[in-house]
Tab-separated table of C-alpha atoms and ligand atoms in Angstrom:
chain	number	residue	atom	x	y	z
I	129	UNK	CA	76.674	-99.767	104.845
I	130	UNK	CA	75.917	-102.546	102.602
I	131	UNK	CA	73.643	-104.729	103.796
I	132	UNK	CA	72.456	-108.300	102.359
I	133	UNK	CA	69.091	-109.912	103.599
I	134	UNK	CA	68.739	-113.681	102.912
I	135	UNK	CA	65.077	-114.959	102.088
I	136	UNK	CA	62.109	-114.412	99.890
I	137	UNK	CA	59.158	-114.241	102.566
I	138	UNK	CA	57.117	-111.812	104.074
I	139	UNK	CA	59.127	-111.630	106.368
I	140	UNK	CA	62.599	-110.528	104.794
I	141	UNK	CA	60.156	-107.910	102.448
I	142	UNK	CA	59.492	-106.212	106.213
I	143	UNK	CA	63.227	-106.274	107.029
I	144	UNK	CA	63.880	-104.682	103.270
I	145	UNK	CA	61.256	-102.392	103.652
I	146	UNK	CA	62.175	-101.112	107.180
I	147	UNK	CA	66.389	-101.116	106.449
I	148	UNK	CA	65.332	-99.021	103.056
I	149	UNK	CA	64.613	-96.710	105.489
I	150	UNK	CA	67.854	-96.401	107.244
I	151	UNK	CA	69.854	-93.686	106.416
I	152	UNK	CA	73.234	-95.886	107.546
I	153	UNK	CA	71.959	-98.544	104.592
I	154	UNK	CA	73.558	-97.242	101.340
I	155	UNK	CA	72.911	-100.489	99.006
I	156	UNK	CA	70.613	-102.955	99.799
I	157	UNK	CA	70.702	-106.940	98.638
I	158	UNK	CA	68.226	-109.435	98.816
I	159	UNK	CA	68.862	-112.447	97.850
I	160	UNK	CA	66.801	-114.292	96.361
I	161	UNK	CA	63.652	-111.835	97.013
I	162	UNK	CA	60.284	-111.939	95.694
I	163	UNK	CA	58.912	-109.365	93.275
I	164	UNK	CA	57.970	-107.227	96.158
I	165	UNK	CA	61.357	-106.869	97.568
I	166	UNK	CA	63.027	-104.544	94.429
I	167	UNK	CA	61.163	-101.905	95.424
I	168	UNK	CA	63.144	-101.858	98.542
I	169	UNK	CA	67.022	-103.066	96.962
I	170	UNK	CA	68.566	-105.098	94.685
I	171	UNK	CA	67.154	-108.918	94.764
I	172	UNK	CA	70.051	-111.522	93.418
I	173	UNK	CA	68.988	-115.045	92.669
I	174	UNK	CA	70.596	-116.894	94.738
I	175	UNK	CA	69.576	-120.036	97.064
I	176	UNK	CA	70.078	-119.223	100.533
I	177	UNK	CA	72.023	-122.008	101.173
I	178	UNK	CA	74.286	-121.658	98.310
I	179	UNK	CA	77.295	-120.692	100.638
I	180	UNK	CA	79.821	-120.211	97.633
I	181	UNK	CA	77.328	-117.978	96.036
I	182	UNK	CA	76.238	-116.034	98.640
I	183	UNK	CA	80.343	-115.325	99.367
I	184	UNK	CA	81.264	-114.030	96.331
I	185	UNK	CA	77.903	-111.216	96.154
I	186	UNK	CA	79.648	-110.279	99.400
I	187	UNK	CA	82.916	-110.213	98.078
I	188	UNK	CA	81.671	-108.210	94.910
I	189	UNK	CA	79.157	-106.314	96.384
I	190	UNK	CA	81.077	-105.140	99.629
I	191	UNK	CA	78.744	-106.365	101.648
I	192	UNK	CA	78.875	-104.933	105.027
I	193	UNK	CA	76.419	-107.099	106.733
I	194	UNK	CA	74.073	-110.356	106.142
I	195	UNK	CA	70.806	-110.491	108.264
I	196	UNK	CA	69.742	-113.795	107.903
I	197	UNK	CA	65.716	-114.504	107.358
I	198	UNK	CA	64.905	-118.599	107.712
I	199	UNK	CA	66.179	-120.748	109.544
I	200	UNK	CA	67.729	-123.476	107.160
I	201	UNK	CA	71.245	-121.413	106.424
I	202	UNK	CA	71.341	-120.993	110.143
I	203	UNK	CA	71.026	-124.540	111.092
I	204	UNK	CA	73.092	-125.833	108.141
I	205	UNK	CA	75.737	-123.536	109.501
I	206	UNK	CA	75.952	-120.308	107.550
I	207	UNK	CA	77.520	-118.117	110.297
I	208	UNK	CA	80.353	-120.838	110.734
I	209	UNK	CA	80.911	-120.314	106.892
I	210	UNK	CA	81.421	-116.783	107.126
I	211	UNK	CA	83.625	-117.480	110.350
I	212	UNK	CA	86.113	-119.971	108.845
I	213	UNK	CA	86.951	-117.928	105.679
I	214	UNK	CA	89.652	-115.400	105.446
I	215	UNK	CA	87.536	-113.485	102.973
I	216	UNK	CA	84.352	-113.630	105.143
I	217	UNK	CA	85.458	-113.351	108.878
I	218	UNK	CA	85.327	-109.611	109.273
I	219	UNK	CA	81.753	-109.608	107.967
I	220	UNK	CA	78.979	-109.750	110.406
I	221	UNK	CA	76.248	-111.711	110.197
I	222	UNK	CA	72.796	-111.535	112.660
I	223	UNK	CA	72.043	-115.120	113.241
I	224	UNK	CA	73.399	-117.837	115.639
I	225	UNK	CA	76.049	-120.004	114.478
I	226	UNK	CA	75.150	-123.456	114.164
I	227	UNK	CA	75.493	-124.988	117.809
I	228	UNK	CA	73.340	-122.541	118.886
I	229	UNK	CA	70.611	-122.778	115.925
I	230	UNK	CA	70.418	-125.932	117.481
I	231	UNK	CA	67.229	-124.446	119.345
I	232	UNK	CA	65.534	-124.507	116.474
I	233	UNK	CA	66.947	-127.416	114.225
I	234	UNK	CA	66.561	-130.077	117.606
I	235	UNK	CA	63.623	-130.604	119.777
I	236	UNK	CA	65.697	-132.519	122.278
I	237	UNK	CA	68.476	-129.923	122.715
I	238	UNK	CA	66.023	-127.113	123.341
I	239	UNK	CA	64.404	-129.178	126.075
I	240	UNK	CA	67.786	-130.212	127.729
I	241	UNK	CA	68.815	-126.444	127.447
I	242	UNK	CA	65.187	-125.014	129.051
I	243	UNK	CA	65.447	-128.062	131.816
I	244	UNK	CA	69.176	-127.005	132.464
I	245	UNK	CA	68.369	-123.226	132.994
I	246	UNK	CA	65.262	-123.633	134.727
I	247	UNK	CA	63.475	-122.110	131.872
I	248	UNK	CA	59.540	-123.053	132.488
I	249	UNK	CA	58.382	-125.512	129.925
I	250	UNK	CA	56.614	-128.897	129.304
I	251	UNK	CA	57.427	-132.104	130.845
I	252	UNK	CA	58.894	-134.415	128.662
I	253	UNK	CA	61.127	-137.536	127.631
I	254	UNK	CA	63.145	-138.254	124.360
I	255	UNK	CA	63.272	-141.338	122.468
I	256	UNK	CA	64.831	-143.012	120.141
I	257	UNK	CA	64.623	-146.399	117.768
I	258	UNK	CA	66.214	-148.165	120.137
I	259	UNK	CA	64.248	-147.080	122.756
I	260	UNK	CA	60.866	-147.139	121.312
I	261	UNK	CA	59.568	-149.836	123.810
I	262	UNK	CA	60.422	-147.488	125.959
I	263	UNK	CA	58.336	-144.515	124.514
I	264	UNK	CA	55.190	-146.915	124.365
I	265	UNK	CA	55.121	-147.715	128.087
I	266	UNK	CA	56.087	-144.159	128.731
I	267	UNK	CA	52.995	-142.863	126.540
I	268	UNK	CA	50.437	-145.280	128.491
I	269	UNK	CA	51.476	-143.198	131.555
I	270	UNK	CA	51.184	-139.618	130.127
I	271	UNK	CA	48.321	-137.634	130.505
I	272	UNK	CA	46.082	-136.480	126.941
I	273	UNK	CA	46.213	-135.051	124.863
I	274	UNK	CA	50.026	-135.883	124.121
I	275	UNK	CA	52.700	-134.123	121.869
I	276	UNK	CA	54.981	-135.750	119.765
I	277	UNK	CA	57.688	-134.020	118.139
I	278	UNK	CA	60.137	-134.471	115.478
I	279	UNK	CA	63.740	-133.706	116.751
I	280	UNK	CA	64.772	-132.088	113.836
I	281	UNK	CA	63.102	-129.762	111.103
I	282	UNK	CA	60.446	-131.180	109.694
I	283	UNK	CA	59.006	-128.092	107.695
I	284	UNK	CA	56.594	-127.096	110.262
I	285	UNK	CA	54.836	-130.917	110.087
I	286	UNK	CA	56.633	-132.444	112.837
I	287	UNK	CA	54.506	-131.685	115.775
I	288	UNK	CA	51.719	-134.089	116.198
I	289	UNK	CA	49.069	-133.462	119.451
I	290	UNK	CA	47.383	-137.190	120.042
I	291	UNK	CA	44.251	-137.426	121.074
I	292	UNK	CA	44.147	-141.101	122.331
I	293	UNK	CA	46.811	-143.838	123.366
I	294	UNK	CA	45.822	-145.382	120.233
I	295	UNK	CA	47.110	-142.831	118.215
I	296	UNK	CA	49.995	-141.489	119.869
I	297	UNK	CA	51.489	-145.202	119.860
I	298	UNK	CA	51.036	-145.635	116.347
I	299	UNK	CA	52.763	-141.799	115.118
I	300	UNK	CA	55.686	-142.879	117.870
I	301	UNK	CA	56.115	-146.049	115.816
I	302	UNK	CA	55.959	-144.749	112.779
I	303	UNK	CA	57.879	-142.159	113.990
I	304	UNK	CA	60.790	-143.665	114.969
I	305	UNK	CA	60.897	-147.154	113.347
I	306	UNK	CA	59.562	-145.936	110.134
I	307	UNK	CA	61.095	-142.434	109.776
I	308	UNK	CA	58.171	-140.929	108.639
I	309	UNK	CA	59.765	-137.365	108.852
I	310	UNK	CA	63.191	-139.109	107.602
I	311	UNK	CA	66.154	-138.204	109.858
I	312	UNK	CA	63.687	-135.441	111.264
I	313	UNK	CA	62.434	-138.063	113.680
I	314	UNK	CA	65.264	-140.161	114.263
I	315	UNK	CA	64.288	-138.993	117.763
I	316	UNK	CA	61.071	-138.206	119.279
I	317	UNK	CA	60.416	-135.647	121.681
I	318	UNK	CA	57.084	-136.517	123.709
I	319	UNK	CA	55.730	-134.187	125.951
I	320	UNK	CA	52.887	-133.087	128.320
I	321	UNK	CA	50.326	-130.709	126.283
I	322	UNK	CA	49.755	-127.278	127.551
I	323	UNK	CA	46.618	-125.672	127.776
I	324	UNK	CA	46.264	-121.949	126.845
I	325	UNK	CA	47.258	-119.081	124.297
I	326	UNK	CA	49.960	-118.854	122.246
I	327	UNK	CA	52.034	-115.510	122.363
I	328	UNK	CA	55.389	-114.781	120.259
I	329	UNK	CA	58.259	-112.844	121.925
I	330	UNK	CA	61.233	-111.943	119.967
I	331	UNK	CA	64.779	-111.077	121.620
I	332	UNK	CA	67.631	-109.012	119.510
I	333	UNK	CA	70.794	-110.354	121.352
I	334	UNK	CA	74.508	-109.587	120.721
I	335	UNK	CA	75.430	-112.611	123.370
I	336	UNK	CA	75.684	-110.423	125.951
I	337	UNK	CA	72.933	-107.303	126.056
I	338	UNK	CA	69.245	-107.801	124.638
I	339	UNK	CA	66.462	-106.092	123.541
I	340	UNK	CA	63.030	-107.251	123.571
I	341	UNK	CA	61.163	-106.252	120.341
I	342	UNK	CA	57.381	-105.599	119.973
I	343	UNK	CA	55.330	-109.292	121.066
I	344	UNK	CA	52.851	-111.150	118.239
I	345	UNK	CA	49.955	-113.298	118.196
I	346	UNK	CA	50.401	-115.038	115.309
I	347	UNK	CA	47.239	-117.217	113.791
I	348	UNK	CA	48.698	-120.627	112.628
I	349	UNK	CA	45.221	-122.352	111.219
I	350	UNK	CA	43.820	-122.343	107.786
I	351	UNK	CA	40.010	-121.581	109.014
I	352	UNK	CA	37.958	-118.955	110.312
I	353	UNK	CA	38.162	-119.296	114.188
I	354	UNK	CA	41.020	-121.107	114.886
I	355	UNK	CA	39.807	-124.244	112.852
I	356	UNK	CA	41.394	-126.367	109.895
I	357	UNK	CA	44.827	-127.257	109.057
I	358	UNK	CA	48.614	-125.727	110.003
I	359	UNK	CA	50.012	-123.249	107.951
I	360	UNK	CA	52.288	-120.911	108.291
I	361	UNK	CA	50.626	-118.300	110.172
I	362	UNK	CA	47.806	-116.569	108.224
I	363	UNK	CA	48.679	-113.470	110.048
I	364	UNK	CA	49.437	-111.235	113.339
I	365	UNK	CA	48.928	-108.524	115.567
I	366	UNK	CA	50.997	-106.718	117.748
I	367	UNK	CA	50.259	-105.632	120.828
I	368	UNK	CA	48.720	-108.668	122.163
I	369	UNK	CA	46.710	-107.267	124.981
I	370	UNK	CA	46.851	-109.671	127.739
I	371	UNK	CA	50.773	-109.653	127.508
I	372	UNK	CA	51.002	-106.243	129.295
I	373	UNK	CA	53.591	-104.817	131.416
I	374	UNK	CA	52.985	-106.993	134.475
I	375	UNK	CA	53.591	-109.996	132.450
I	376	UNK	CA	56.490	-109.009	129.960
I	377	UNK	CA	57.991	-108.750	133.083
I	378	UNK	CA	57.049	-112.127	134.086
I	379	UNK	CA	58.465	-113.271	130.456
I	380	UNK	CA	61.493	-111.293	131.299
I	381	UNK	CA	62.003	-112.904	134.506
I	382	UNK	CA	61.436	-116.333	133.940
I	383	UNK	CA	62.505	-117.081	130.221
I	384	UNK	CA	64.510	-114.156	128.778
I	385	UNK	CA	66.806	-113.597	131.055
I	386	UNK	CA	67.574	-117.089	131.804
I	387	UNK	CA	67.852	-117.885	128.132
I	388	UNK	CA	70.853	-115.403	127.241
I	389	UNK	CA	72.315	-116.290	130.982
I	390	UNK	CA	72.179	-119.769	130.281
I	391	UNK	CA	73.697	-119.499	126.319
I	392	UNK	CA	76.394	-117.475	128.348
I	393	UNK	CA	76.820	-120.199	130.827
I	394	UNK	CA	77.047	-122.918	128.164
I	395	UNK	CA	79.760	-120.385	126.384
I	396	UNK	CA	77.006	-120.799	123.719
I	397	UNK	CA	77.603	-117.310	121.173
I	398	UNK	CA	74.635	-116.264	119.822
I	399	UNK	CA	74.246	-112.731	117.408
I	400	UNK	CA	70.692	-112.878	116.054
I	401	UNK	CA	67.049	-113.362	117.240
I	402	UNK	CA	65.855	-115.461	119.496
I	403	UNK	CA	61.721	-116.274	118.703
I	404	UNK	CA	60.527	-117.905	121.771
I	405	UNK	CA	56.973	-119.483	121.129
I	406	UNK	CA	55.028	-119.089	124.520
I	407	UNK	CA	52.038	-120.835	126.038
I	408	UNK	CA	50.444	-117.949	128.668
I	409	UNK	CA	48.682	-121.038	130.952
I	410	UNK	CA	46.772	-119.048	133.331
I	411	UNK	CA	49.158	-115.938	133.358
I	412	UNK	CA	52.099	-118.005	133.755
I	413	UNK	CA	54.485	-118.117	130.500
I	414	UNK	CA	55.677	-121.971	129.212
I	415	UNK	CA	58.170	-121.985	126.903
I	416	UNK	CA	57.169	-123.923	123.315
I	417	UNK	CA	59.490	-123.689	121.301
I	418	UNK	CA	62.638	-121.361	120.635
I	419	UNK	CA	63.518	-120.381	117.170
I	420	UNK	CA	66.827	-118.856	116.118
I	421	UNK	CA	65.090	-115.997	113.635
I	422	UNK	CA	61.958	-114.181	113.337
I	423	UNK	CA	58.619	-115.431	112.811
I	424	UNK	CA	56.820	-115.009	109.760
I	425	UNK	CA	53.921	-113.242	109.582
I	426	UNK	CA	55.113	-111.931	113.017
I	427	UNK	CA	57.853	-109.424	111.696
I	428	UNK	CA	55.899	-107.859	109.217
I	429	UNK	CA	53.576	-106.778	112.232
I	430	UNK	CA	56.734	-106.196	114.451
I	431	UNK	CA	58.829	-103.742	111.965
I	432	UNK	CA	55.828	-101.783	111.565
I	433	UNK	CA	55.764	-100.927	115.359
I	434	UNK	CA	59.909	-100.527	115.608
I	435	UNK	CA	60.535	-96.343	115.319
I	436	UNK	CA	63.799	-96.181	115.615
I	437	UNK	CA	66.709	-97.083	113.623
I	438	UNK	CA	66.641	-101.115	112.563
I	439	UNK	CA	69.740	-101.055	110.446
I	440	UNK	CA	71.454	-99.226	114.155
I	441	UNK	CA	69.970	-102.082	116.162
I	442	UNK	CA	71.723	-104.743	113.785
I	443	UNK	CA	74.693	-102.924	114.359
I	444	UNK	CA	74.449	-103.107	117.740
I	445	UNK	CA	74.505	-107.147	117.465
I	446	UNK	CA	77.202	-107.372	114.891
I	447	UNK	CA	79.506	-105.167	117.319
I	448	UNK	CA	78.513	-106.590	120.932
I	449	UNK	CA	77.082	-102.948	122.222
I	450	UNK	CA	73.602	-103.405	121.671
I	451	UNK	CA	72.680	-101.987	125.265
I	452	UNK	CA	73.947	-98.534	123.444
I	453	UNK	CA	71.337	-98.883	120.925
I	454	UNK	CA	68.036	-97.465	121.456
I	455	UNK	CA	64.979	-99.211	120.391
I	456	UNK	CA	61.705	-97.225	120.267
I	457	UNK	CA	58.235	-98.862	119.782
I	458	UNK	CA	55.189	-97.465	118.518
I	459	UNK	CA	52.403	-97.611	120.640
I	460	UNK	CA	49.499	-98.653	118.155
I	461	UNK	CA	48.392	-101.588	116.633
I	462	UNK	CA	49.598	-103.247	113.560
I	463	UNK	CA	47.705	-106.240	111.852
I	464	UNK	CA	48.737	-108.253	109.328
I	465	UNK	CA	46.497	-110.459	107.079
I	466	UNK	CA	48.251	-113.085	104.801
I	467	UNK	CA	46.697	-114.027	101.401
I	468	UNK	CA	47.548	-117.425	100.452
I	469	UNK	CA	47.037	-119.565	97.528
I	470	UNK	CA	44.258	-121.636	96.631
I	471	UNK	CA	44.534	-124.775	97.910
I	472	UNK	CA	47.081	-123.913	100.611
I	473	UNK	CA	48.277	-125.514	102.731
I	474	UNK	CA	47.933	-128.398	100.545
I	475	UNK	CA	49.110	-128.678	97.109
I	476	UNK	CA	47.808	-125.006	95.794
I	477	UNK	CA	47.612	-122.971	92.554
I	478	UNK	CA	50.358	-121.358	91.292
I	479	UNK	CA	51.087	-118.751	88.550
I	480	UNK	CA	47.998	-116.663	89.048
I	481	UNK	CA	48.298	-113.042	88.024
I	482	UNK	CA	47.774	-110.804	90.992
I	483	UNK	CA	45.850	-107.413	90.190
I	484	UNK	CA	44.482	-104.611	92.181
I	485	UNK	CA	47.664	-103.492	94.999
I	486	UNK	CA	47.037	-100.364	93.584
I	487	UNK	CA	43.903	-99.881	95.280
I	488	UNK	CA	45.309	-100.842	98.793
I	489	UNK	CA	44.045	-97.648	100.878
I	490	UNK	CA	46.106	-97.798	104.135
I	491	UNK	CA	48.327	-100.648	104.780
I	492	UNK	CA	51.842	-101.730	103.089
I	493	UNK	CA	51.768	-104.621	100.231
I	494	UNK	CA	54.744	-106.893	101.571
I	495	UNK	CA	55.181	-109.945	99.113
I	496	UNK	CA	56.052	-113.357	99.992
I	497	UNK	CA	55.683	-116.033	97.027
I	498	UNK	CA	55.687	-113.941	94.299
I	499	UNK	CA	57.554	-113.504	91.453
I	500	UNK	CA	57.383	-110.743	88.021
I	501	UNK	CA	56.679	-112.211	84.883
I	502	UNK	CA	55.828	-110.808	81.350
I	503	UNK	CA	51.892	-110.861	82.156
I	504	UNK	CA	52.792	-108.850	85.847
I	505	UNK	CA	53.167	-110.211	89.386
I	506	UNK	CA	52.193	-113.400	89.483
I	507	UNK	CA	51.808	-115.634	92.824
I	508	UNK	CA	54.605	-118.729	93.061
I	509	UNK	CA	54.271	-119.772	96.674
I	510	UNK	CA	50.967	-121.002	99.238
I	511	UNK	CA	51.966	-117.615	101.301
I	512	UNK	CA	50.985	-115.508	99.066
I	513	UNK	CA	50.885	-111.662	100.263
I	514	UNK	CA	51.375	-110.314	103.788
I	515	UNK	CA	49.092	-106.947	104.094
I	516	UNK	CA	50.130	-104.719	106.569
I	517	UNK	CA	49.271	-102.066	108.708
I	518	UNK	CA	49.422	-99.601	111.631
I	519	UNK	CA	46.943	-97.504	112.903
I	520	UNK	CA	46.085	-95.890	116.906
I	521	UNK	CA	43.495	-98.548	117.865
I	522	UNK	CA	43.212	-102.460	117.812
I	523	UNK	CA	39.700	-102.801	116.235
I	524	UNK	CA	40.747	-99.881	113.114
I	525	UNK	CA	43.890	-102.449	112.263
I	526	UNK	CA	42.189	-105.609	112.074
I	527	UNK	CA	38.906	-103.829	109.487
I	528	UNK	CA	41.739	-101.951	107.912
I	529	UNK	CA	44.058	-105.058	106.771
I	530	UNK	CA	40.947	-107.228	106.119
I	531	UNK	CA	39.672	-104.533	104.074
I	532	UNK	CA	42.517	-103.578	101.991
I	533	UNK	CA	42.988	-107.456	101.600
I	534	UNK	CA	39.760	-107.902	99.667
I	535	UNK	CA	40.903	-104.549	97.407
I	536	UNK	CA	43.409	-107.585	95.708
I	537	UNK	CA	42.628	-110.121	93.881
I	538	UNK	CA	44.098	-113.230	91.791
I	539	UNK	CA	42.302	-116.697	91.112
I	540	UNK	CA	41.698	-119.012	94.104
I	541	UNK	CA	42.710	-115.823	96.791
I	542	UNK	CA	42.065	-116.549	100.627
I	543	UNK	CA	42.185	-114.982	103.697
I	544	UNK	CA	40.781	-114.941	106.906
I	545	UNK	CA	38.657	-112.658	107.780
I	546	UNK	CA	39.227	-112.823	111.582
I	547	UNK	CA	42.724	-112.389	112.133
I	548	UNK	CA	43.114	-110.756	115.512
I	549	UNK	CA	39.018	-110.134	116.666
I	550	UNK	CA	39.322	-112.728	119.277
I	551	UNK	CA	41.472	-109.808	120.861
I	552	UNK	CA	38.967	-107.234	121.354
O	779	LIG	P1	56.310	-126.180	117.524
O	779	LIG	O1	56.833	-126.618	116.190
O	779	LIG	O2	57.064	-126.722	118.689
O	779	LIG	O3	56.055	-124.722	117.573
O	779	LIG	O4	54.837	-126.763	117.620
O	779	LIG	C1	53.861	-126.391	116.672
O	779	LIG	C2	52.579	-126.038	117.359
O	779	LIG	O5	52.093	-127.138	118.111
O	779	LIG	C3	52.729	-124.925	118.375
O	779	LIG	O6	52.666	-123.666	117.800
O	779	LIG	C4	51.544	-125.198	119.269
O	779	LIG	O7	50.354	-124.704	118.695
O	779	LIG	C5	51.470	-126.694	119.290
O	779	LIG	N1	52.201	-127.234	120.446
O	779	LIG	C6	53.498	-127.573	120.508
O	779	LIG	N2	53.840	-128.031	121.724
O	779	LIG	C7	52.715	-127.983	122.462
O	779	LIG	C8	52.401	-128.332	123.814
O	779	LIG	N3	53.304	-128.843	124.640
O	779	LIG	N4	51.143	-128.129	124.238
O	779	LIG	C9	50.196	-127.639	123.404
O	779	LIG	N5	50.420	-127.301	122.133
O	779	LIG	C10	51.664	-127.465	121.648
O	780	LIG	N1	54.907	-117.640	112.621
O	780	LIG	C1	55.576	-118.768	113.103
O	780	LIG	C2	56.906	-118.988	112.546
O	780	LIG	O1	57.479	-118.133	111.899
O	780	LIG	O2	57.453	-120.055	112.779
């Protein structure tokens, strides 16, 4: 098969790397890639959301089928592209079409779709400009801390956690009377904080049969212990050791299931991934937040632990008999440490030469913002690199991918050093 990957990230150089590996993948595309992801296939630069372009590489290219990274194609309706063209239809792609991708792109539908099912999740009421008055009175009577969220995508900025009254009533205003994340927060999810640790579970679902892939902890702050600003994860592990059998099954049970019954019910299609961002509150599972593709850095931790055949698996989706499919998962530990830019995750250095992969002892290199120039690989984005490995115990990942991090360097390099010790 041919097979086309859309993103540049960490986490499409994991999918490359681990569907290089296939032996059903004949040529691999990825468009537009990073200068990690040629060792793997053939990167084409291309904006993922340049529909017309991305149609005629399949055309030319005989693309077979198009795994879809981030979520912005999903949510501006890729899969619908592909679906209403003559020249397209007959070409899979893995990734919800945009109704569904609405559990990503909006707040509020997620929350009316987890309230409908019965899925376990925070309390919580949706406003609007109109009904900001509304949202005030509503936000005197909440509990804090309180969470405000943008409806729609916001890149990753939209979810504010208030402290005070104060506070909350001012971001609501501004919010929704002065669209400070534009049409983002046209409407304003505000909801009841949860208390606990996060956990990321990832479903592989044709519609009808799933598969639940390896789980992630994924470390979302810029600091050393959990402290400092959002980014975009700074890295993973996976297994997360408190989500064992007893409550996977509980996750099963009380989200999973529910989630693919109720997209059923709702005559909802859905071919892709379903991310489903979980709060474990005192060994009960709340659902977060759903998104409609992998996490990044979760996958590069999760394809490290899949054994079996990925490229089979994404069959499995395209063609509706993923239950036939058989997924195996390692039992060790991978770790992931991401090295970002200096600066990140405000405005950060760019263009820095990046020296020293060679000396990487035991863990895979996957790029994210990087690109080749004249001088070498040079860093373009605040995510940087994504270093990667698997080994039999917890505590010889985590000294492994710090380790091989600090064999790399370019100017302004960070990483932290604690990615995944808070497990042990
Ligand atoms: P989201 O974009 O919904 O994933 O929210 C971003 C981050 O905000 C999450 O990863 C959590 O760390 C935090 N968060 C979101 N909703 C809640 C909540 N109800 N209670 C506590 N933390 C939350
Ligand atoms: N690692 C979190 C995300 O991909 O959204």
């Amino acid at each position: 098969m041919n097979i086309l990957i859309l993103g540049s990230g960490g986490r499409e150089s994991a999918f490359a790397w681990k569907i290089a590996q296939s032996p059903k993948c004949e040529k691999l595309f990825i468009a537009p890639g990073n200068a990690g992801t040629h060792q793997y296939g053939t990167n084409v630069n291309l904006k993922v959301t340049d529909f017309e372009g991305i149609k005629q590489l399949v055309i030319s290219e005989k693309i077979d089928l198009v795994l879809v990274g981030p979520e912005e194609p999903l949510v501006k309706g890729i899969h619908d592209f592909f679906l209403a063209d003559e020249q397209l239809k007959g070409v899979p792609v893995v990734g919800p079409q945009q109704h569904a991708a609405q559990l990503e792109g909006s707040k509020d539908f997620s929350k009316q779709f987890m309230e409908k099912h019965n899925i376990p999740t925070a309390a919580y009421k949706t406003f609007t400009k109109d009904t900001l008055q509304e949202g005030l009175t509503y936000l005197a009577t909440a509990g804090l801390p309180v969470v405000l969220k943008a409806d729609g995508l916001a890149a990753g900025k939209g979810v504010l956690i208030c402290l005070t009254l104060e506070e909350a009533q001012l971001e609501l205003t501004q919010m929704l009377a002065e669209a400070k994340f534009g049409e983002a927060s046209s409407r304003v999810v505000v909801e009841q904080f949860l208390q606990g640790i996060e956990l990321s579970v990832f479903v592989m679902t044709d519609g009808t049969n799933y598969k639940i892939l390896p789980e992630a902890k994924d470390y979302k702050r810029i600091g050393e212990g959990d402290t400092g600003l959002n980014t975009g994860g700074m890295g993973s592990v996976s297994p997360v050791p408190f989500a064992d059998a007893g409550y996977m099954k509980k996750v099963e049970e009380k989200v999973i299931i529910p989630t693919v019954e109720g997209l059923k019910k709702d005559n909802i299609p859905y071919k892709g991934f379903i991310f489903i961002g979980l709060m474990n509150s005192e060994g009960e599972p709340w659902v977060i937040e759903y998104n409609c593709r992998m996490g990044d850095p979760e996958t590069e931790s999760v394809m490290r632990r899949i054994d079996s055949d990925f490229v089979d698996l994404l069959q499995g989706v395209a063609e509706g008999n993923l239950n036939e499919k058989e997924l195996i998962i390692s039992p060790k530990t991978a770790a992931t440490v991401v090295m970002v830019a200096g600066g990140y995750p405000g405005e950060y250095l760019k263009n820095k030469v990046i020296t020293g992969t060679e000396n990487v002892r035991d863990s895979i290199v996957f790029h994210a913002g990087t690109s080749t120039q004249e001088d070498g690989v040079i860093s373009t984005g605040g995510r940087v690199l994504a270093i990667t490995t698997l080994q039999n115990d917890m505590f010889t990942a985590l000294q492994q991918a710090t380790a091989d991090a600090s064999r790399i360097y370019y100017d302004g390099m960070y990483f932290r050093k604690d990615i995944g010790f808070d497990l042990l």
